[in-house]
Short mmCIF file of C-alpha atoms in Angstrom, two decimals:
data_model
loop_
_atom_site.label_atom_id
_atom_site.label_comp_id
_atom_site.label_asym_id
_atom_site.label_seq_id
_atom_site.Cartn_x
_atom_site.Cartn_y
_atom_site.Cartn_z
CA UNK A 1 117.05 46.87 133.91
CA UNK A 2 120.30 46.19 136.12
CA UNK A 3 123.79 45.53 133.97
CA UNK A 4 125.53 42.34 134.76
CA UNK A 5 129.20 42.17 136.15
CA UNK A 6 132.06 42.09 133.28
CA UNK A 7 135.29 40.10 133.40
CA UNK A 8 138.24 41.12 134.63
CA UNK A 9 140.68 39.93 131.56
CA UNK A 10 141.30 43.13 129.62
CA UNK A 11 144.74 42.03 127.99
CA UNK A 12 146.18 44.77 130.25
CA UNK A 13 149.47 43.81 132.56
CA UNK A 14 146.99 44.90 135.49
CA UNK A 15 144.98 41.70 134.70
CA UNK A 16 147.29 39.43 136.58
CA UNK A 17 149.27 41.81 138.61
CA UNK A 18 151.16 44.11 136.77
CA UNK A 19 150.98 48.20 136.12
CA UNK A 20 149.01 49.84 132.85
CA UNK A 21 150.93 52.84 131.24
CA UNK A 22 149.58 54.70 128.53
CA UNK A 23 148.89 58.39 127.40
CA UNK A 24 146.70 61.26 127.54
CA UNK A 25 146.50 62.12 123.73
CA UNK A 26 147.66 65.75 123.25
CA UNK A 27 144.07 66.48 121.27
CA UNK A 28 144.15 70.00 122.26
CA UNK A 29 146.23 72.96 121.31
CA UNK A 30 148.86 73.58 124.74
CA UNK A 31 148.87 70.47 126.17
CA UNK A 32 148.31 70.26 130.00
CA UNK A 33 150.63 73.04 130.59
CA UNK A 34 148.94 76.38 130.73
CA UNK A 35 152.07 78.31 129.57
CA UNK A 36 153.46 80.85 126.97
CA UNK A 37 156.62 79.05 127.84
CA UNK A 38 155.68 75.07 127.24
CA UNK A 39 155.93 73.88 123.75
CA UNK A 40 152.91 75.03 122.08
CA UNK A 41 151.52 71.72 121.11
CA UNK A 42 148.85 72.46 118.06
CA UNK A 43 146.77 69.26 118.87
CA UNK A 44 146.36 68.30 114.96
CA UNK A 45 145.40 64.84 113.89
CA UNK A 46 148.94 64.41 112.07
CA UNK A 47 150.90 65.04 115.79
CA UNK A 48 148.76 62.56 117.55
CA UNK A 49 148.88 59.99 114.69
CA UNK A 50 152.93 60.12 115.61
CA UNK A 51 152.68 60.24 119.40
CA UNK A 52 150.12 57.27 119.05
CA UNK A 53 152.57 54.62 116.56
CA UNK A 54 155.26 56.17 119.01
CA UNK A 55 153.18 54.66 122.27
CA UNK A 56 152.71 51.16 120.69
CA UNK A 57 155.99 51.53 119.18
CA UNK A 58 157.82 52.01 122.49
CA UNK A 59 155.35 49.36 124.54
CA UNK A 60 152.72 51.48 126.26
CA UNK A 61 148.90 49.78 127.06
CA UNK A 62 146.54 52.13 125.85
CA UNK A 63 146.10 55.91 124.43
CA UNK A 64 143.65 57.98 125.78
CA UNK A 65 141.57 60.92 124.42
CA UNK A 66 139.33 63.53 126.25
CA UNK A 67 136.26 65.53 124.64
CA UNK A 68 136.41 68.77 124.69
CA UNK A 69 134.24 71.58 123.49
CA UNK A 70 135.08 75.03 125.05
CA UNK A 71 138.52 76.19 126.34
CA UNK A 72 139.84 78.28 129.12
CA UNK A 73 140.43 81.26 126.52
CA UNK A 74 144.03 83.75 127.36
CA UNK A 75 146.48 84.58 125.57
CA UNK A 76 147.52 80.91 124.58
CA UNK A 77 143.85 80.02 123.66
CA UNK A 78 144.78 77.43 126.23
CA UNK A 79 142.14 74.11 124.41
CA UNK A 80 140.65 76.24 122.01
CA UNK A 81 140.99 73.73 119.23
CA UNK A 82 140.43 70.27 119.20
CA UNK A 83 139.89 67.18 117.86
CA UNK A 84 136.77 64.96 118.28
CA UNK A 85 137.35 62.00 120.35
CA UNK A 86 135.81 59.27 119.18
CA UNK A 87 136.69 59.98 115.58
CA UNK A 88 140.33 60.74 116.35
CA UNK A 89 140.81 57.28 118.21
CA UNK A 90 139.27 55.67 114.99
CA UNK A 91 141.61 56.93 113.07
CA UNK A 92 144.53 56.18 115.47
CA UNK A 93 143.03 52.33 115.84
CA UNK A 94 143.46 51.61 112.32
CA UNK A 95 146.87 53.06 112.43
CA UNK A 96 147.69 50.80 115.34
CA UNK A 97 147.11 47.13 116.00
CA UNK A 98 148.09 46.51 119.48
CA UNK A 99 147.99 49.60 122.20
CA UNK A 100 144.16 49.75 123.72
CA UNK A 101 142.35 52.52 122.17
CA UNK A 102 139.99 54.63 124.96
CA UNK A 103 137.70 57.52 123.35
CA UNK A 104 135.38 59.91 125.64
CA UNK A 105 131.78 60.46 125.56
CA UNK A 106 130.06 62.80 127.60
CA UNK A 107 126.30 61.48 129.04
CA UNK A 108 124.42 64.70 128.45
CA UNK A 109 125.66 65.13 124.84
CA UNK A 110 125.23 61.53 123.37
CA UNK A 111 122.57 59.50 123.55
CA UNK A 112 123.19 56.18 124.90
CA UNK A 113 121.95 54.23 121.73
CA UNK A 114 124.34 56.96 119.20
CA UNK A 115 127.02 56.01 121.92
CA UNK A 116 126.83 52.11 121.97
CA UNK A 117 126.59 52.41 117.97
CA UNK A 118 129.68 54.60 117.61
CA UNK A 119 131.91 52.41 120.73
CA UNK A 120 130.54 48.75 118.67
CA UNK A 121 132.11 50.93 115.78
CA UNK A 122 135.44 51.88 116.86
CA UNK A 123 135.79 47.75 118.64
CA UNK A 124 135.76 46.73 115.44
CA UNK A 125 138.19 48.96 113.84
CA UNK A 126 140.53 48.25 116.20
CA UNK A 127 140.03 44.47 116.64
CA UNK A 128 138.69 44.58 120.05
CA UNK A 129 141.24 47.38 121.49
CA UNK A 130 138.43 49.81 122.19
CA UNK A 131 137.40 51.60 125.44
CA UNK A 132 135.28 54.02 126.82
CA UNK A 133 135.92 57.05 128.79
CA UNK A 134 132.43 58.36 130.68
CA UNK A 135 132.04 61.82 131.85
CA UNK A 136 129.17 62.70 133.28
CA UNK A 137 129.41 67.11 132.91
CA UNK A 138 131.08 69.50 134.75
CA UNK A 139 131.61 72.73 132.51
CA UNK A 140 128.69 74.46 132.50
CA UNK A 141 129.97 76.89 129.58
CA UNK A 142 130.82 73.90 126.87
CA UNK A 143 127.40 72.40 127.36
CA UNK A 144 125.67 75.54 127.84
CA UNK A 145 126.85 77.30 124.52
CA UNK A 146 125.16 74.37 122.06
CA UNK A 147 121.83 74.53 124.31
CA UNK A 148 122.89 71.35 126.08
CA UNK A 149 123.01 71.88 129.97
CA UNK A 150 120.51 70.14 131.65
CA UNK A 151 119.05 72.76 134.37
CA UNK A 152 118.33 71.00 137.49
CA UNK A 153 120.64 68.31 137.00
CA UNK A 154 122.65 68.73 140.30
CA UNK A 155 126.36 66.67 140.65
CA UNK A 156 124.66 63.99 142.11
CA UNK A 157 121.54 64.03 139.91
CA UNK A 158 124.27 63.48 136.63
CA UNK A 159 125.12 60.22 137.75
CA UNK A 160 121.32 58.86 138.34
CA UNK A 161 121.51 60.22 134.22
CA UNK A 162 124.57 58.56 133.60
CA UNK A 163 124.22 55.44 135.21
CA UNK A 164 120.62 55.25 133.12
CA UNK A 165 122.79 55.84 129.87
CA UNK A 166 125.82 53.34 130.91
CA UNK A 167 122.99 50.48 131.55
CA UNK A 168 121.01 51.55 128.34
CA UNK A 169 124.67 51.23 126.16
CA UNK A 170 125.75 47.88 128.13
CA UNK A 171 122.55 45.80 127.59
CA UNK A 172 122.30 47.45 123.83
CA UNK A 173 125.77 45.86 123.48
CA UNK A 174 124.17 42.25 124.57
CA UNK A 175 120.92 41.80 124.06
CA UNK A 176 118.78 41.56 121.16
CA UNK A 177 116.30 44.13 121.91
CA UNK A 178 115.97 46.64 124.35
CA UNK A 179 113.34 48.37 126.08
CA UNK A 180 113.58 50.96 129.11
CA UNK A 181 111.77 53.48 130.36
CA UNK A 182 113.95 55.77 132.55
CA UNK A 183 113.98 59.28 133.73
CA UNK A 184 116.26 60.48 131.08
CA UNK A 185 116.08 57.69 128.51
CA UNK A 186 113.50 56.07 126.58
CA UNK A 187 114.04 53.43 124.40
CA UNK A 188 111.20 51.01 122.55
CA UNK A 189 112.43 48.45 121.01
CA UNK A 190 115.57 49.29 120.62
CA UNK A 191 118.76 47.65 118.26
CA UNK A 192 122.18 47.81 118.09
CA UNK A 193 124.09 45.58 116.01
CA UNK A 194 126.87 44.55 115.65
CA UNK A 195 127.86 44.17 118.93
CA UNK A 196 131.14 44.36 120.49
CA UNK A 197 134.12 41.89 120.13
CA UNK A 198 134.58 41.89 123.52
CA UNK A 199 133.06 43.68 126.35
CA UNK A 200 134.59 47.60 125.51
CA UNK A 201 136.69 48.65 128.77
CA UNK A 202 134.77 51.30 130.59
CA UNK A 203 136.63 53.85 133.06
CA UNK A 204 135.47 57.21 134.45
CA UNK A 205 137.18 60.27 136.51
CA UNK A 206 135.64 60.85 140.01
CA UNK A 207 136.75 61.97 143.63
CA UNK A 208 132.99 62.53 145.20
CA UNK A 209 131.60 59.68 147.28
CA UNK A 210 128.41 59.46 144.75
CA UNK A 211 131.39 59.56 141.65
CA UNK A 212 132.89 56.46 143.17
CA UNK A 213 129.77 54.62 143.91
CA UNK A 214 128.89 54.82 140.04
CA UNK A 215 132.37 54.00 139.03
CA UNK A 216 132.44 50.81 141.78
CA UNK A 217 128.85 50.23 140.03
CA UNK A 218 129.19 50.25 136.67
CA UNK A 219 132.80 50.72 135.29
CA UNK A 220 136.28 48.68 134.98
CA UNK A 221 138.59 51.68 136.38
CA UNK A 222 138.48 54.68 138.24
CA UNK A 223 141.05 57.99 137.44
CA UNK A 224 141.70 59.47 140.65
CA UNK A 225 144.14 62.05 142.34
CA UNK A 226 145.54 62.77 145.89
CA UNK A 227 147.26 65.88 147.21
CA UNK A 228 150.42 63.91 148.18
CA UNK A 229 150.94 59.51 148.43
CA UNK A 230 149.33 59.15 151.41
CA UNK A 231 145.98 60.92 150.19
CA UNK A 232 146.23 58.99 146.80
CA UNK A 233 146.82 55.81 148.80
CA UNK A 234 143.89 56.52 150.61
CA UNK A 235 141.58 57.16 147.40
CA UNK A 236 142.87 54.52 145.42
CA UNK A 237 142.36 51.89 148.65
CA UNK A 238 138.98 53.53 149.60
CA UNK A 239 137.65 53.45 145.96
CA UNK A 240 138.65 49.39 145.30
CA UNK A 241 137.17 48.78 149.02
CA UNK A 242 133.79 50.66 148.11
CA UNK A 243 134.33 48.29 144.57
CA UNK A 244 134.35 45.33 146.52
CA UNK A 245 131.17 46.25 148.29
CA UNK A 246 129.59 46.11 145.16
CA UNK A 247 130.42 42.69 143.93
CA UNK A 248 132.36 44.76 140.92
CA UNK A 249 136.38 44.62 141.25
CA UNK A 250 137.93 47.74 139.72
CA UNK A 251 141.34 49.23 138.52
CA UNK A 252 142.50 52.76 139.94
CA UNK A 253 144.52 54.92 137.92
CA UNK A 254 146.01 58.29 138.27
CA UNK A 255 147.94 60.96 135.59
CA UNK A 256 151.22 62.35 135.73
CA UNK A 257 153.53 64.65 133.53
CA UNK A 258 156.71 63.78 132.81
CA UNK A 259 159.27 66.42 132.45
CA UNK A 260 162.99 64.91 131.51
CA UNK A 261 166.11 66.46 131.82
CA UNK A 262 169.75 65.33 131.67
CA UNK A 263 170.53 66.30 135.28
CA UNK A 264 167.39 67.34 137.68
CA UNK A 265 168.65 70.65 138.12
CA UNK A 266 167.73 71.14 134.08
CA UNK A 267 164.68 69.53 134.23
CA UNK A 268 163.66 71.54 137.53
CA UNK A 269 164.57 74.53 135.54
CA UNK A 270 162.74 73.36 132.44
CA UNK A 271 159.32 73.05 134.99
CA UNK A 272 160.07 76.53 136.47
CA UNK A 273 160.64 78.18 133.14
CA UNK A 274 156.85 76.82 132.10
CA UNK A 275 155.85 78.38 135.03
CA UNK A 276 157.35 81.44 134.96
CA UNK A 277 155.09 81.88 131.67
CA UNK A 278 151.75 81.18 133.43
CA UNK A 279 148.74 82.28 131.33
CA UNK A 280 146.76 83.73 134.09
CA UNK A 281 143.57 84.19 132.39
CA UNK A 282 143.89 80.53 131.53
CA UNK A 283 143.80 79.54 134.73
CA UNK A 284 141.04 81.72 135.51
CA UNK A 285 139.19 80.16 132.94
CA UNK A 286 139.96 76.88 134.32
CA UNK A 287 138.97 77.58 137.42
CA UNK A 288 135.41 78.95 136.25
CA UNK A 289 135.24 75.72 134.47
CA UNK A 290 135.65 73.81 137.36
CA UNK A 291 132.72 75.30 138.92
CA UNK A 292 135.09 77.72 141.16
CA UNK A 293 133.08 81.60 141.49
CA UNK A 294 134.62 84.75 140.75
CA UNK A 295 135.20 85.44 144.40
CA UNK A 296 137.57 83.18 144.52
CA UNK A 297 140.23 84.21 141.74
CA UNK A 298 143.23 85.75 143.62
CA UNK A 299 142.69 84.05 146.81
CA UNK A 300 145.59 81.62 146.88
CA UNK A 301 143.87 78.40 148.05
CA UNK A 302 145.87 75.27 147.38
CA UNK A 303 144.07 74.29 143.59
CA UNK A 304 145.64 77.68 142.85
CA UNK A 305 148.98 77.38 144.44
CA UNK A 306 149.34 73.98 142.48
CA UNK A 307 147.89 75.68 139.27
CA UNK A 308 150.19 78.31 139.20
CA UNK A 309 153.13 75.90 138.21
CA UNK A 310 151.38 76.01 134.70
CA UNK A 311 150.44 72.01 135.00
CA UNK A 312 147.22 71.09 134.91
CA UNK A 313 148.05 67.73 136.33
CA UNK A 314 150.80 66.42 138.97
CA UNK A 315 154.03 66.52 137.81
CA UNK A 316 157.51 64.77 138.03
CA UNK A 317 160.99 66.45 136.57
CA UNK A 318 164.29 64.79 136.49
CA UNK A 319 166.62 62.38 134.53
CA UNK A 320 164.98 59.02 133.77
CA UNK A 321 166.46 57.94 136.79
CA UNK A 322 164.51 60.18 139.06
CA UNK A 323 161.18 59.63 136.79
CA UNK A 324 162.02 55.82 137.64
CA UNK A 325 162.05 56.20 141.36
CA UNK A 326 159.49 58.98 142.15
CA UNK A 327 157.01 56.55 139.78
CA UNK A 328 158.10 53.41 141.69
CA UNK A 329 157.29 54.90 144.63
CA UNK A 330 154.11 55.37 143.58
CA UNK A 331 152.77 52.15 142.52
CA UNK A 332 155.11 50.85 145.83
CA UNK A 333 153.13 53.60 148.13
CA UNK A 334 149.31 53.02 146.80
CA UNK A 335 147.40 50.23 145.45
CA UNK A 336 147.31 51.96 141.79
CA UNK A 337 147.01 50.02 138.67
CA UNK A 338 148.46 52.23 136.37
CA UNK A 339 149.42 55.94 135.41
CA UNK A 340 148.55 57.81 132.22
CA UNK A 341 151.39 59.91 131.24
CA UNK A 342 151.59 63.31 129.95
CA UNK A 343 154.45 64.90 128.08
CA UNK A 344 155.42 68.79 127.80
CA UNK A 345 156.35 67.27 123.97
CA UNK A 346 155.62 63.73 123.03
CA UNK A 347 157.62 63.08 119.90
CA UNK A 348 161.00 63.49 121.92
CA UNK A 349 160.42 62.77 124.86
CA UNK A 350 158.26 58.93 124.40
CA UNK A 351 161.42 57.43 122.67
CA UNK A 352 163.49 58.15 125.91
CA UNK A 353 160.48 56.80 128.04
CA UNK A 354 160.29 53.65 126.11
CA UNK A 355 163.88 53.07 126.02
CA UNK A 356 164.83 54.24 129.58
CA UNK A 357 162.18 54.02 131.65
CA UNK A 358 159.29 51.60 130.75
CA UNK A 359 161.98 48.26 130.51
CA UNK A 360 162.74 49.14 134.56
CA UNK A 361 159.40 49.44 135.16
CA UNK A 362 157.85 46.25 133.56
CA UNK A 363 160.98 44.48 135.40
CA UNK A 364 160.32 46.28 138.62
CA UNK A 365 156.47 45.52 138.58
CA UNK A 366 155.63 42.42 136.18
CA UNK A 367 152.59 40.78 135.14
CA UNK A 368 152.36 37.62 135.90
CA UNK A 369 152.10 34.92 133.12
CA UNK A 370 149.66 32.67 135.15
CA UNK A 371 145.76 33.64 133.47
CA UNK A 372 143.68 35.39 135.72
CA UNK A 373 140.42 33.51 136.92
CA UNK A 374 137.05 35.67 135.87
CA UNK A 375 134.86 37.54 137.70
#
């Protein structure tokens, strides 16, 4: 069974030139800052329900929500509680009727036939808004601890599972029947109805060469990092090239947390007071998570020298003005599509965004009004 390409018309600005800005739902307890300083986000249903009407309310493209089933544990119980993904961005859909609603699925939890049932699901709640986040496994201990890790299944071996279970859920979404005998899936005859709207809008996380190869494969976006612009530019240029290879066209997206200030000297402060309350033991756990051994903890390589600001992703901190330029620069300095933003506290901090920072960024980096031709 091989999938078939998808077309390129999302109803994103990205579809005919422009940027896609959305959010990383805060659907765990602490955010992405691992510190007894940060606001101490609980990661309840009712929060996200207001950071999500605040996202289309302001303008944004899309929420976002990860799955997550174990946390890195210290004193802040840094991700100990949270919501499930697909059935948070359900709820959040109907609440919504515009901003594009992505939900996570891990491969070796779900099987491919629950997935494409529970993805048809949440398209139709939302009207055709829905996406699909795929992650493949990395965290030994939140698969291990419900008798789910697959031993044997190497980094490289996940994706021959995944792309098996990606194929499986696309032709389940178009075709009648399906039948497919792989070396993790099985299926005889196989229904899923109804189908999808529209083709759901499938992106993935990935920096390995065999990540990107699955992504340029089978998905419609890539999230990627770099240690500076130039390293991102590479990635993001390196991952759409590899794309191109493969007859398959793809977005590249990155994250960033947005810490605003009236003067960057207060915001600066406000990003050195979270980190002057690292959780230490979080990050260790984070690290283990990560697949990083013992040895390693208190060597100060440079995952931990970044880590010990307390982020757990790249970070910006200044007036609006500042957040304006260092995020032109980005989309100016790499080939990126689009950012998903992060917020020590969404509630305040999205209605400054929306009012002023997104309006100089749509104007600085349009979408054109012409219709894209598809793939």
């Amino acid at each position: 069974m091989t999938s078939t390409r998808r077309p390129s018309h999302f109803g994103l600005p990205s579809d005919t030139g422009g940027r896609d800005l959305g959010i990383f739902m805060p659907m765990a307890n602490g955010g992405w800052i691992m510190s007894r300083n940060s606001p101490r986000l609980d990661g309840s249903y009712e929060y996200n329900l207001k950071a999500a009407k605040l996202a289309e309310d302001i303008g944004l493209d899309f929420i976002m929500a990860m799955a997550k089933y174990r946390g890195y544990g210290g004193e802040i119980e840094q991700w100990r509680y949270t919501l499930d993904s697909p059935m948070m961005m359900a709820g959040l859909a109907q609440a919504t009727s515009r901003v594009k609603v992505w939900a996570t699925v891990h491969t070796i939890l779900q099987n491919p036939a629950v997935t494409a049932k529970m993805i048809a699901t949440l398209d139709q709640i939302s009207g055709g808004r829905a996406g699909l986040n795929v992650v493949t496994g990395a965290y030994k201990g939140e698969f291990a601890q419900m008798g789910a890790w697959p031993e044997g299944v190497d980094h490289d071996e996940r994706y021959v599972l995944a792309t098996e279970w990606i194929q499986a859920i696309k032709a389940l979404w178009t075709q009648d029947s399906v039948t497919m005998q792989g070396k993790y899936f099985q299926l005889e005859d196989c229904m899923s109805d109804p189908k999808p709207f529209v083709p759901p809008f499938l992106v993935c996380a990935g920096t390995s060469k065999t990540g990107i190869r699955f992504t340029a494969q089978e998905m419609d976006a890539l999230f990627l990092s770099g240690g500076n612009l130039e390293e991102l530019a590479k990635n993001s240029a390196g991952a759409k090239a590899g794309a191109l290879e493969e007859g398959n066209p793809i977005r590249t997206y990155s994250m960033m947390t947005v810490v605003l200030g009236d003067s960057d000297a207060a915001a600066e402060e406000t990003a050195a007071h979270y980190a002057a309350g690292l959780d230490e033991e979080a990050l260790w756990g984070m690290m283990r998570a990560y697949g990083m051994i013992d040895a390693e903890i208190g060597r100060e390589n440079d995952f931990v020298k970044k880590s010990r600001s307390g982020f757990m992703t790249p970070h910006v901190a200044g007036t609006a003005d500042t957040v304006i330029e260092r995020l032109s620069e980005m989309f100016e300095k790499t080939s990126l599509d689009g950012l998903m933003l992060i917020f020590p506290e969404y509630l305040s901090a999205l209605p400054v965004f929306g009012e002023k920072i997104l309006p100089v960024l749509r104007e600085r980096f349009p979408a054109r009004t012409s219709e894209p031709t598809h793939a």
